[in-house]
Short mmCIF file of C-alpha atoms and ligand atoms in Angstrom, two decimals:
data_model
loop_
_atom_site.label_atom_id
_atom_site.label_comp_id
_atom_site.label_asym_id
_atom_site.label_seq_id
_atom_site.Cartn_x
_atom_site.Cartn_y
_atom_site.Cartn_z
CA MET A 1 -24.52 2.85 12.66
CA SER A 2 -27.09 4.15 10.28
CA GLN A 3 -28.37 2.03 7.43
CA GLU A 4 -28.28 4.87 4.93
CA THR A 5 -26.68 4.14 1.58
CA ASP A 6 -25.08 6.47 -0.92
CA PRO A 7 -25.19 5.28 -4.53
CA THR A 8 -22.65 7.91 -5.60
CA VAL A 9 -19.82 6.28 -3.63
CA ARG A 10 -16.99 4.81 -5.70
CA GLU A 11 -13.74 3.30 -4.63
CA VAL A 12 -10.82 5.30 -5.96
CA ASN A 13 -7.49 3.50 -6.07
CA PHE A 14 -4.66 5.95 -5.46
CA ASP A 15 -1.51 4.33 -6.82
CA GLY A 16 1.93 5.42 -5.76
CA LEU A 17 4.02 6.75 -8.62
CA VAL A 18 7.37 4.97 -8.44
CA GLY A 19 10.16 7.41 -7.63
CA PRO A 20 13.37 7.97 -9.62
CA THR A 21 15.55 6.23 -6.99
CA HIS A 22 13.79 2.85 -7.18
CA ASN A 23 16.47 0.25 -6.41
CA TYR A 24 17.10 -3.10 -4.77
CA SER A 25 18.79 -2.54 -1.44
CA GLY A 26 17.49 -5.54 0.50
CA LEU A 27 16.11 -3.28 3.19
CA ALA A 28 13.01 -5.16 4.30
CA HIS A 29 13.68 -7.95 6.78
CA GLY A 30 10.91 -10.53 6.58
CA ASN A 31 10.01 -9.55 3.01
CA VAL A 32 11.40 -12.47 1.01
CA ALA A 33 11.46 -10.69 -2.36
CA SER A 34 13.35 -7.67 -0.99
CA MET A 35 15.81 -9.95 0.83
CA THR A 36 16.52 -12.15 -2.21
CA HIS A 37 16.85 -9.39 -4.80
CA GLU A 38 19.33 -7.24 -2.89
CA GLY A 39 22.00 -5.80 -5.15
CA LEU A 40 20.18 -6.35 -8.48
CA VAL A 41 20.34 -3.50 -10.94
CA ALA A 42 16.91 -1.83 -10.97
CA ASN A 43 15.26 0.02 -13.81
CA PRO A 44 13.41 2.98 -12.25
CA ARG A 45 12.02 4.12 -15.61
CA GLU A 46 10.52 0.73 -16.33
CA ALA A 47 9.20 0.52 -12.76
CA ALA A 48 7.38 3.84 -13.06
CA LEU A 49 6.03 2.98 -16.51
CA GLN A 50 4.78 -0.40 -15.30
CA GLY A 51 2.93 1.37 -12.49
CA LEU A 52 1.46 3.95 -14.86
CA GLY A 53 0.53 1.12 -17.23
CA LYS A 54 -1.48 -0.57 -14.50
CA MET A 55 -3.19 2.71 -13.59
CA LYS A 56 -4.05 3.44 -17.23
CA SER A 57 -5.47 0.02 -17.98
CA LEU A 58 -7.68 0.09 -14.88
CA MET A 59 -8.82 3.60 -15.75
CA ASP A 60 -9.59 2.46 -19.32
CA ALA A 61 -11.60 -0.44 -17.90
CA GLY A 62 -13.80 2.08 -16.07
CA TYR A 63 -12.36 2.02 -12.53
CA ALA A 64 -11.71 5.31 -10.75
CA GLN A 65 -7.96 5.84 -10.55
CA GLY A 66 -5.86 8.32 -8.63
CA VAL A 67 -2.14 8.88 -8.27
CA LEU A 68 0.06 9.86 -5.32
CA PRO A 69 3.51 11.39 -5.83
CA PRO A 70 6.78 9.76 -4.75
CA GLN A 71 8.82 11.23 -1.88
CA GLN A 72 11.99 13.27 -1.85
CA ARG A 73 14.92 10.90 -2.01
CA PRO A 74 17.71 10.81 -1.10
CA ASP A 75 16.39 12.19 2.18
CA LEU A 76 19.28 14.56 2.82
CA GLY A 77 17.50 15.97 5.88
CA ALA A 78 17.63 12.53 7.48
CA LEU A 79 21.37 12.28 6.77
CA ARG A 80 21.95 15.71 8.27
CA ALA A 81 19.92 14.71 11.34
CA LEU A 82 22.32 11.79 11.70
CA GLY A 83 25.30 14.11 11.86
CA PHE A 84 26.50 14.34 8.25
CA THR A 85 27.40 17.93 7.45
CA GLY A 86 28.70 20.02 4.56
CA SER A 87 27.47 20.36 1.02
CA ASP A 88 24.89 17.89 -0.29
CA ALA A 89 27.63 16.12 -2.27
CA ARG A 90 29.81 15.88 0.84
CA VAL A 91 26.91 14.56 2.92
CA LEU A 92 26.26 11.85 0.32
CA SER A 93 29.88 10.84 -0.13
CA ARG A 94 30.50 10.63 3.61
CA ALA A 95 27.34 8.59 4.13
CA ALA A 96 28.40 6.24 1.30
CA GLU A 97 31.77 5.73 2.95
CA GLU A 98 30.85 5.63 6.62
CA ALA A 99 27.29 4.31 6.65
CA PRO A 100 26.38 2.66 3.32
CA GLN A 101 23.30 0.97 4.82
CA VAL A 102 21.99 4.31 6.00
CA LEU A 103 22.51 5.81 2.56
CA ARG A 104 20.55 2.95 1.01
CA ALA A 105 17.69 3.54 3.43
CA VAL A 106 17.43 7.28 2.73
CA CYS A 107 17.30 6.57 -1.01
CA SER A 108 14.49 4.01 -0.96
CA ALA A 109 11.52 4.64 -3.22
CA SER A 110 9.35 2.64 -0.82
CA SER A 111 6.58 5.26 -0.69
CA MET A 112 5.38 3.72 -3.98
CA TRP A 113 3.57 1.10 -1.87
CA THR A 114 0.70 3.36 -0.89
CA ALA A 115 -1.21 0.53 0.79
CA ASN A 116 1.17 1.44 3.62
CA ALA A 117 0.67 5.19 3.38
CA GLY A 118 -2.11 5.20 5.91
CA THR A 119 -5.52 3.94 6.96
CA VAL A 120 -8.64 5.46 5.47
CA THR A 121 -12.23 5.22 6.72
CA PRO A 122 -15.02 6.31 4.37
CA SER A 123 -17.31 9.08 5.60
CA LEU A 124 -20.29 6.75 5.62
CA ASP A 125 -18.82 4.84 8.58
CA ALA A 126 -17.51 7.82 10.54
CA PRO A 127 -19.56 9.63 13.18
CA ASP A 128 -18.70 13.09 11.80
CA ARG A 129 -19.47 11.95 8.23
CA ARG A 130 -16.04 12.91 6.94
CA VAL A 131 -13.43 10.68 5.30
CA GLN A 132 -10.85 9.84 7.98
CA PHE A 133 -7.08 9.56 7.35
CA THR A 134 -4.21 8.45 9.58
CA PRO A 135 -0.75 8.23 7.99
CA ALA A 136 1.03 5.03 9.07
CA ASN A 137 4.11 5.50 11.26
CA LEU A 138 5.99 2.65 9.49
CA GLN A 139 8.34 2.61 12.44
CA SER A 140 9.43 -1.00 11.95
CA SER A 141 12.12 -0.06 9.42
CA PHE A 142 14.27 3.05 9.15
CA HIS A 143 13.74 3.53 5.41
CA ARG A 144 9.95 3.52 5.83
CA TYR A 145 9.90 5.50 9.07
CA LEU A 146 11.04 8.39 6.86
CA GLU A 147 7.73 8.43 4.95
CA PRO A 148 4.87 9.60 7.23
CA ALA A 149 5.76 13.31 7.48
CA THR A 150 5.60 13.81 3.72
CA THR A 151 2.70 11.37 3.39
CA GLY A 152 0.73 13.50 5.85
CA ARG A 153 1.46 16.66 3.84
CA VAL A 154 0.51 15.00 0.57
CA LEU A 155 -2.77 13.63 1.94
CA ALA A 156 -3.59 16.97 3.55
CA ALA A 157 -2.85 18.80 0.28
CA ILE A 158 -5.12 16.52 -1.76
CA PHE A 159 -7.89 16.01 0.77
CA ARG A 160 -7.74 19.56 2.06
CA ASP A 161 -11.42 20.48 2.23
CA GLU A 162 -12.24 20.25 5.91
CA ARG A 163 -15.92 19.86 5.21
CA TYR A 164 -15.26 16.44 3.79
CA PHE A 165 -11.90 15.21 5.08
CA ALA A 166 -10.43 14.71 8.58
CA HIS A 167 -6.74 14.08 9.22
CA HIS A 168 -5.43 12.41 12.36
CA PRO A 169 -1.92 12.39 13.78
CA VAL A 170 0.53 9.61 13.03
CA LEU A 171 0.56 7.16 15.96
CA PRO A 172 3.54 7.36 18.33
CA SER A 173 6.57 5.95 16.50
CA THR A 174 7.43 3.24 18.95
CA PRO A 175 7.16 -0.57 18.71
CA ALA A 176 3.97 -0.76 20.80
CA PHE A 177 2.10 1.29 18.18
CA SER A 178 3.75 -0.12 15.08
CA ASP A 179 1.36 0.73 12.23
CA GLU A 180 1.63 -0.21 8.55
CA GLY A 181 -1.65 1.26 7.37
CA ALA A 182 -4.24 -0.07 4.96
CA ALA A 183 -2.21 -3.19 4.15
CA ASN A 184 -3.62 -4.58 7.40
CA HIS A 185 -7.10 -3.12 7.11
CA THR A 186 -10.04 -4.38 5.06
CA ARG A 187 -13.49 -2.87 4.86
CA LEU A 188 -16.27 -5.35 4.19
CA CYS A 189 -19.70 -4.18 3.12
CA GLY A 190 -22.45 -4.68 0.56
CA ASP A 191 -21.97 -2.02 -2.11
CA HIS A 192 -19.21 0.50 -1.44
CA GLY A 193 -21.92 3.03 -0.61
CA GLU A 194 -23.29 0.93 2.25
CA ALA A 195 -22.06 0.96 5.84
CA GLY A 196 -19.06 -1.29 6.35
CA VAL A 197 -17.34 -3.47 8.93
CA HIS A 198 -13.63 -2.93 9.46
CA LEU A 199 -11.30 -5.89 9.73
CA TYR A 200 -7.95 -4.98 11.29
CA VAL A 201 -5.30 -7.66 11.18
CA TYR A 202 -2.35 -7.43 13.56
CA GLY A 203 0.76 -9.52 14.03
CA ARG A 204 1.32 -9.09 17.73
CA GLN A 205 -0.08 -7.61 20.89
CA ALA A 206 2.29 -5.20 22.64
CA PHE A 207 0.73 -5.13 26.09
CA GLY A 208 -0.45 -8.38 27.65
CA GLY A 209 -1.49 -11.06 25.20
CA ASP A 210 -0.48 -14.70 25.28
CA GLY A 211 2.90 -14.27 23.61
CA VAL A 212 2.04 -16.30 20.50
CA GLU A 213 4.03 -14.39 17.90
CA PRO A 214 6.22 -15.10 14.87
CA ARG A 215 9.74 -16.29 15.75
CA ARG A 216 11.68 -15.69 12.60
CA PHE A 217 10.43 -12.42 11.16
CA PRO A 218 9.01 -9.29 12.81
CA ALA A 219 5.29 -8.68 13.24
CA ARG A 220 4.87 -5.19 11.84
CA GLN A 221 1.38 -4.32 13.09
CA THR A 222 0.27 -4.31 16.71
CA LEU A 223 -3.23 -4.73 18.06
CA GLU A 224 -2.76 -1.51 19.99
CA ALA A 225 -1.97 0.43 16.82
CA SER A 226 -5.03 -0.93 15.02
CA GLN A 227 -7.25 -0.12 18.00
CA ALA A 228 -5.88 3.42 18.16
CA VAL A 229 -6.59 4.04 14.47
CA ALA A 230 -10.16 2.72 14.87
CA ARG A 231 -10.58 4.99 17.89
CA GLN A 232 -9.24 8.05 16.03
CA HIS A 233 -11.73 7.37 13.24
CA GLY A 234 -14.59 7.11 15.71
CA LEU A 235 -15.50 3.51 14.94
CA GLU A 236 -17.57 1.58 17.43
CA GLU A 237 -17.17 -1.99 18.56
CA ALA A 238 -20.03 -3.10 16.34
CA GLN A 239 -18.12 -1.81 13.31
CA THR A 240 -14.74 -3.43 13.99
CA VAL A 241 -13.09 -6.84 14.14
CA PHE A 242 -9.49 -7.24 15.31
CA ALA A 243 -7.90 -10.51 14.21
CA GLN A 244 -4.39 -11.82 14.75
CA GLN A 245 -2.47 -12.85 11.69
CA HIS A 246 -1.21 -16.42 11.75
CA PRO A 247 2.35 -16.26 13.15
CA ASP A 248 3.50 -19.07 10.83
CA ALA A 249 2.42 -17.00 7.84
CA ILE A 250 4.56 -14.06 8.99
CA ASP A 251 7.47 -16.45 9.41
CA ALA A 252 6.93 -17.64 5.83
CA GLY A 253 7.25 -14.07 4.53
CA VAL A 254 3.70 -12.71 4.90
CA PHE A 255 4.77 -9.38 6.36
CA HIS A 256 1.36 -7.73 5.81
CA ASN A 257 -2.15 -9.15 5.74
CA ASP A 258 -2.52 -8.02 2.13
CA VAL A 259 0.03 -10.66 1.15
CA ILE A 260 -2.44 -13.37 2.20
CA ALA A 261 -5.95 -11.92 1.99
CA VAL A 262 -7.93 -9.36 0.03
CA GLY A 263 -11.48 -8.19 0.56
CA ASN A 264 -13.92 -6.18 -1.49
CA GLY A 265 -17.60 -5.57 -0.83
CA PRO A 266 -18.87 -8.73 0.90
CA VAL A 267 -16.07 -10.96 -0.51
CA LEU A 268 -13.10 -12.01 1.59
CA LEU A 269 -10.57 -13.96 -0.44
CA TYR A 270 -8.02 -15.51 1.90
CA HIS A 271 -5.59 -18.34 2.41
CA GLU A 272 -6.38 -20.77 5.18
CA MET A 273 -3.23 -19.65 7.02
CA ALA A 274 -4.21 -15.97 6.99
CA PHE A 275 -5.67 -15.78 10.49
CA ARG A 276 -4.66 -17.38 13.75
CA ASP A 277 -8.34 -18.02 14.47
CA GLU A 278 -10.00 -18.46 11.09
CA GLN A 279 -13.43 -19.46 12.32
CA GLY A 280 -13.52 -16.83 15.06
CA THR A 281 -12.62 -14.13 12.52
CA LEU A 282 -15.36 -15.16 10.09
CA ASP A 283 -17.92 -15.46 12.89
CA ALA A 284 -17.08 -11.99 14.22
CA LEU A 285 -17.44 -10.49 10.73
CA ARG A 286 -20.75 -12.25 10.14
CA ALA A 287 -22.10 -11.07 13.48
CA ARG A 288 -21.47 -7.45 12.48
CA MET A 289 -22.12 -7.30 8.75
CA ALA A 290 -25.48 -6.21 7.38
CA THR A 291 -24.90 -8.24 4.19
CA PRO A 292 -23.93 -11.93 4.11
CA LEU A 293 -20.16 -12.39 4.06
CA ILE A 294 -18.85 -14.31 1.03
CA PRO A 295 -15.68 -16.04 2.21
CA VAL A 296 -13.50 -17.48 -0.56
CA ARG A 297 -11.02 -19.75 1.17
CA VAL A 298 -7.91 -21.08 -0.52
CA PRO A 299 -6.60 -24.19 1.25
CA ALA A 300 -2.88 -24.88 1.65
CA GLU A 301 -3.25 -28.05 -0.39
CA ALA A 302 -4.28 -25.93 -3.38
CA VAL A 303 -1.70 -23.15 -2.87
CA SER A 304 1.14 -23.56 -0.38
CA LEU A 305 2.21 -20.62 1.75
CA ASP A 306 5.46 -20.50 -0.23
CA ASP A 307 3.56 -20.31 -3.52
CA ALA A 308 1.31 -17.60 -2.08
CA VAL A 309 4.35 -15.54 -1.06
CA ALA A 310 6.25 -16.10 -4.31
CA SER A 311 3.28 -15.40 -6.61
CA TYR A 312 1.53 -12.71 -4.53
CA LEU A 313 -1.80 -14.25 -5.52
CA PHE A 314 -3.49 -12.51 -2.59
CA ASN A 315 -1.83 -9.17 -3.27
CA SER A 316 -4.33 -8.73 -6.04
CA GLN A 317 -6.81 -5.94 -6.48
CA LEU A 318 -10.37 -7.16 -6.22
CA LEU A 319 -12.54 -4.64 -8.04
CA SER A 320 -16.32 -4.24 -8.32
CA ASN A 321 -18.01 -4.10 -11.71
CA PRO A 322 -21.34 -2.39 -12.43
CA ASP A 323 -22.99 -5.77 -13.18
CA GLY A 324 -22.23 -7.07 -9.69
CA THR A 325 -19.28 -9.25 -10.73
CA MET A 326 -15.70 -8.66 -9.58
CA THR A 327 -12.37 -8.56 -11.37
CA LEU A 328 -9.17 -9.82 -9.80
CA VAL A 329 -6.03 -7.99 -10.91
CA VAL A 330 -3.10 -10.35 -10.30
CA PRO A 331 0.64 -9.92 -10.82
CA GLY A 332 2.30 -11.72 -13.74
CA GLU A 333 4.11 -14.00 -11.29
CA CYS A 334 0.79 -15.86 -10.76
CA GLN A 335 1.10 -17.22 -14.29
CA GLU A 336 4.52 -18.63 -13.56
CA ARG A 337 3.34 -20.94 -10.74
CA GLU A 338 1.25 -23.81 -11.99
CA ALA A 339 -0.60 -24.41 -8.72
CA VAL A 340 -1.52 -20.74 -8.45
CA TRP A 341 -2.71 -20.47 -12.04
CA ARG A 342 -4.76 -23.63 -11.64
CA CYS A 343 -6.30 -22.29 -8.43
CA LEU A 344 -7.26 -19.07 -10.23
CA GLN A 345 -9.02 -20.99 -13.00
CA ASP A 346 -10.52 -23.95 -11.17
CA HIS A 347 -11.14 -22.59 -7.70
CA LEU A 348 -11.67 -18.86 -8.01
CA LEU A 349 -13.11 -18.25 -11.49
CA ALA A 350 -15.13 -21.47 -11.61
CA GLY A 351 -16.23 -21.21 -7.96
CA ASN A 352 -19.53 -19.95 -6.65
CA ASN A 353 -18.48 -16.36 -5.96
CA PRO A 354 -18.63 -12.95 -7.72
CA ILE A 355 -15.08 -13.20 -9.17
CA ALA A 356 -15.73 -13.39 -12.91
CA GLU A 357 -12.51 -12.16 -14.47
CA VAL A 358 -8.77 -12.36 -13.87
CA VAL A 359 -6.55 -9.64 -15.32
CA VAL A 360 -2.77 -10.09 -15.29
CA LYS A 361 -0.51 -7.06 -14.79
CA ASP A 362 3.25 -6.84 -15.12
CA VAL A 363 4.65 -4.95 -12.12
CA LYS A 364 7.86 -6.97 -11.92
CA GLN A 365 10.10 -4.08 -10.92
CA SER A 366 7.95 -3.52 -7.82
CA MET A 367 7.41 -7.23 -7.21
CA ARG A 368 11.17 -7.79 -6.81
CA ASN A 369 10.95 -5.58 -3.73
CA GLY A 370 7.86 -7.37 -2.45
CA GLY A 371 5.19 -5.02 -3.77
CA GLY A 372 2.34 -6.40 -5.90
CA PRO A 373 -0.69 -4.70 -7.47
CA ALA A 374 -2.48 -4.25 -4.13
CA CYS A 375 0.59 -2.82 -2.36
CA LEU A 376 0.79 -0.13 -5.00
CA ARG A 377 -2.61 1.34 -4.21
CA LEU A 378 -4.44 3.08 -1.39
CA ARG A 379 -8.18 2.61 -1.53
CA VAL A 380 -10.28 5.68 -0.81
CA ALA A 381 -14.03 5.27 -1.14
CA LEU A 382 -15.49 8.67 -2.01
CA SER A 383 -18.97 10.01 -2.68
CA GLY A 384 -19.59 12.15 -5.74
CA GLU A 385 -19.32 15.32 -3.65
CA GLU A 386 -16.11 14.15 -2.02
CA ARG A 387 -14.54 13.32 -5.39
CA ALA A 388 -15.40 16.83 -6.56
CA ALA A 389 -13.66 18.21 -3.44
CA VAL A 390 -10.36 16.41 -4.16
CA ALA A 391 -7.70 19.10 -4.68
CA GLY A 392 -4.79 19.03 -7.10
CA ARG A 393 -4.72 17.07 -10.32
CA VAL A 394 -4.48 13.54 -9.01
CA LEU A 395 -7.50 11.80 -10.52
CA LEU A 396 -6.14 10.10 -13.60
CA ASP A 397 -7.36 10.89 -17.09
CA ASP A 398 -5.70 10.38 -20.47
CA ALA A 399 -4.06 13.81 -20.45
CA LEU A 400 -2.53 13.37 -17.00
CA HIS A 401 -1.39 9.85 -17.82
CA GLY A 402 0.29 11.13 -20.98
CA GLU A 403 2.06 13.94 -19.10
CA LEU A 404 3.27 11.58 -16.39
CA VAL A 405 4.65 9.10 -18.94
CA ALA A 406 6.50 11.93 -20.70
CA TRP A 407 7.77 13.22 -17.32
CA VAL A 408 9.13 9.77 -16.44
CA GLU A 409 10.77 9.42 -19.84
CA ARG A 410 12.43 12.82 -19.44
CA HIS A 411 13.81 12.32 -15.96
CA TYR A 412 14.26 8.67 -15.02
CA ARG A 413 17.32 6.48 -15.41
CA ASP A 414 16.95 3.02 -16.87
CA ARG A 415 19.47 1.42 -14.55
CA LEU A 416 20.27 1.99 -10.92
CA ALA A 417 22.45 -0.19 -8.71
CA PRO A 418 22.88 0.40 -4.96
CA ALA A 419 26.41 1.66 -5.73
CA ASP A 420 24.95 4.51 -7.81
CA LEU A 421 23.10 5.99 -4.85
CA ALA A 422 26.02 8.17 -3.76
CA ASP A 423 26.05 9.97 -7.10
CA PRO A 424 25.22 13.63 -6.34
CA GLN A 425 23.88 13.93 -9.86
CA LEU A 426 21.11 11.44 -8.95
CA ALA A 427 20.00 13.67 -6.08
CA HIS A 428 20.00 16.66 -8.38
CA GLU A 429 18.01 14.83 -11.08
CA THR A 430 15.45 13.70 -8.53
CA LEU A 431 14.81 17.14 -7.06
CA THR A 432 14.44 18.65 -10.52
CA ALA A 433 11.95 15.94 -11.46
CA LEU A 434 9.92 16.26 -8.26
CA ASP A 435 9.72 20.03 -8.46
CA GLU A 436 8.24 19.65 -11.93
CA LEU A 437 5.89 16.91 -10.73
CA THR A 438 4.30 19.07 -8.05
CA ARG A 439 3.45 21.54 -10.81
CA ILE A 440 1.94 18.81 -13.02
CA LEU A 441 -0.11 17.53 -10.08
CA LYS A 442 -0.91 21.06 -8.84
CA LEU A 443 -0.12 20.11 -5.27
CA GLY A 444 1.68 23.17 -4.00
CA SER A 445 4.71 22.63 -1.78
CA VAL A 446 4.81 19.20 -0.19
CA TYR A 447 8.50 18.28 -0.23
CA PRO A 448 11.05 19.34 2.39
CA PHE A 449 13.14 21.11 -0.28
CA GLN A 450 10.10 23.23 -1.16
CA LEU A 451 9.13 24.23 2.38
O1 LIG B 25 7.71 -2.56 3.37
N1 LIG B 25 9.54 -3.27 0.47
C1 LIG B 25 8.27 -2.94 1.09
C2 LIG B 25 7.14 -3.61 0.35
C3 LIG B 25 5.80 -3.16 0.85
C4 LIG B 25 4.67 -3.94 0.29
N2 LIG B 25 3.45 -3.45 0.76
C5 LIG B 25 2.35 -4.19 1.05
N3 LIG B 25 2.39 -5.47 1.20
N4 LIG B 25 1.26 -3.54 1.25
C6 LIG B 25 8.24 -3.34 2.56
O2 LIG B 25 8.69 -4.44 2.88
C7 LIG B 25 11.94 -3.04 0.04
C8 LIG B 25 12.91 -1.92 -0.25
C9 LIG B 25 14.29 -2.41 -0.59
O3 LIG B 25 14.65 -3.52 -0.20
O4 LIG B 25 15.06 -1.68 -1.24
C10 LIG B 25 10.67 -2.61 0.75
O5 LIG B 25 10.69 -1.67 1.53
#
């Protein structure tokens, strides 16, 4: 690929706004937090405000911040497709009675974790010089399989200028092409405006392979899916590395690579159990990168896999500062584990690497469902021209932040238990709120009830 650089490129973090039906339904097998917090009473208002609080503080610190809207839930269309008929209230009450697990799934606010919305390749790396998008099929669970259609519409509404943005179809929704998006994709480079190398981490190989896979929990990303996304985006072999996640890590609750590794620029912060072939992965990256890779390895003796999963140390946002240093945005849970906090101070901050600051953010409502700071954001590196071509009102500023906070305070409940999901009033409240939101964000019609 060309060696050209673009100094106007900035990484924009598009955070998912938490939806009004945020709840703890224990839907995600293999995600320890979701499994252990099933049935807790959630606070959707607090969840959304925590998310907006993170967005605002990163914006105030000078990072480019965007926002993506939540999806229409309950997904009444999905219930109707499954044979429930009659009025909306009747559909909901029958689902609650006959298929409570299905009702829980169609109410999930899981689109908040936009690291799973899709995979994005910056224009600099793509042969047609446009930013490339593929929504993730999320076919490994029913509640998340419901997301890609609306995700595709939202991304196409925001990144609608065809001169700058290219949208690819969702991969076939079948286990062989199981795709969970950017949570398993890391772009390594010098500055964000320099050509990058794409690290795709997969849990299993669908066709062929040697059968070394997790035994306890599902592997959500296949090699074949990652290869297909790279192909759609026009990436060449010299730009890509495909690495298998360590099966023992998946079995310990590492359901995505972003629960055990995070990269930014030339830095790859990872736990020693992140990759099945650690050395091979680093060697392959080094062979392709134009800038020296800066691996920051955390050994199991410093932070156990269990501590990594419980604290979400690696589900941090690693952000570039103008002076060349980096800031690590960690969830509050990292402070509660002594080994993790010590590692942050003694190993990461004091170590010979660009990480110069640790910022702690409280996203507890999301964390209880297994979503840390990095899950809540989709990274889109954009040039100055591309940022100017972004449609809608989704790049955060003080005015938009203020309107969104007021919108949440007007519409969201402060307690929601799984048993409340059948309440037809909740469905009504949600649609009213979302209709208003599309006007605030100037997105046009993106929800099924608006089409
Ligand atoms: O897919 N949790 C999500 C969390 C996704 C986190 N994303 C990243 N690591 N990038 C999941 O497991 C739980 C929903 C519930 O149980 O109600 C859930 O879907």
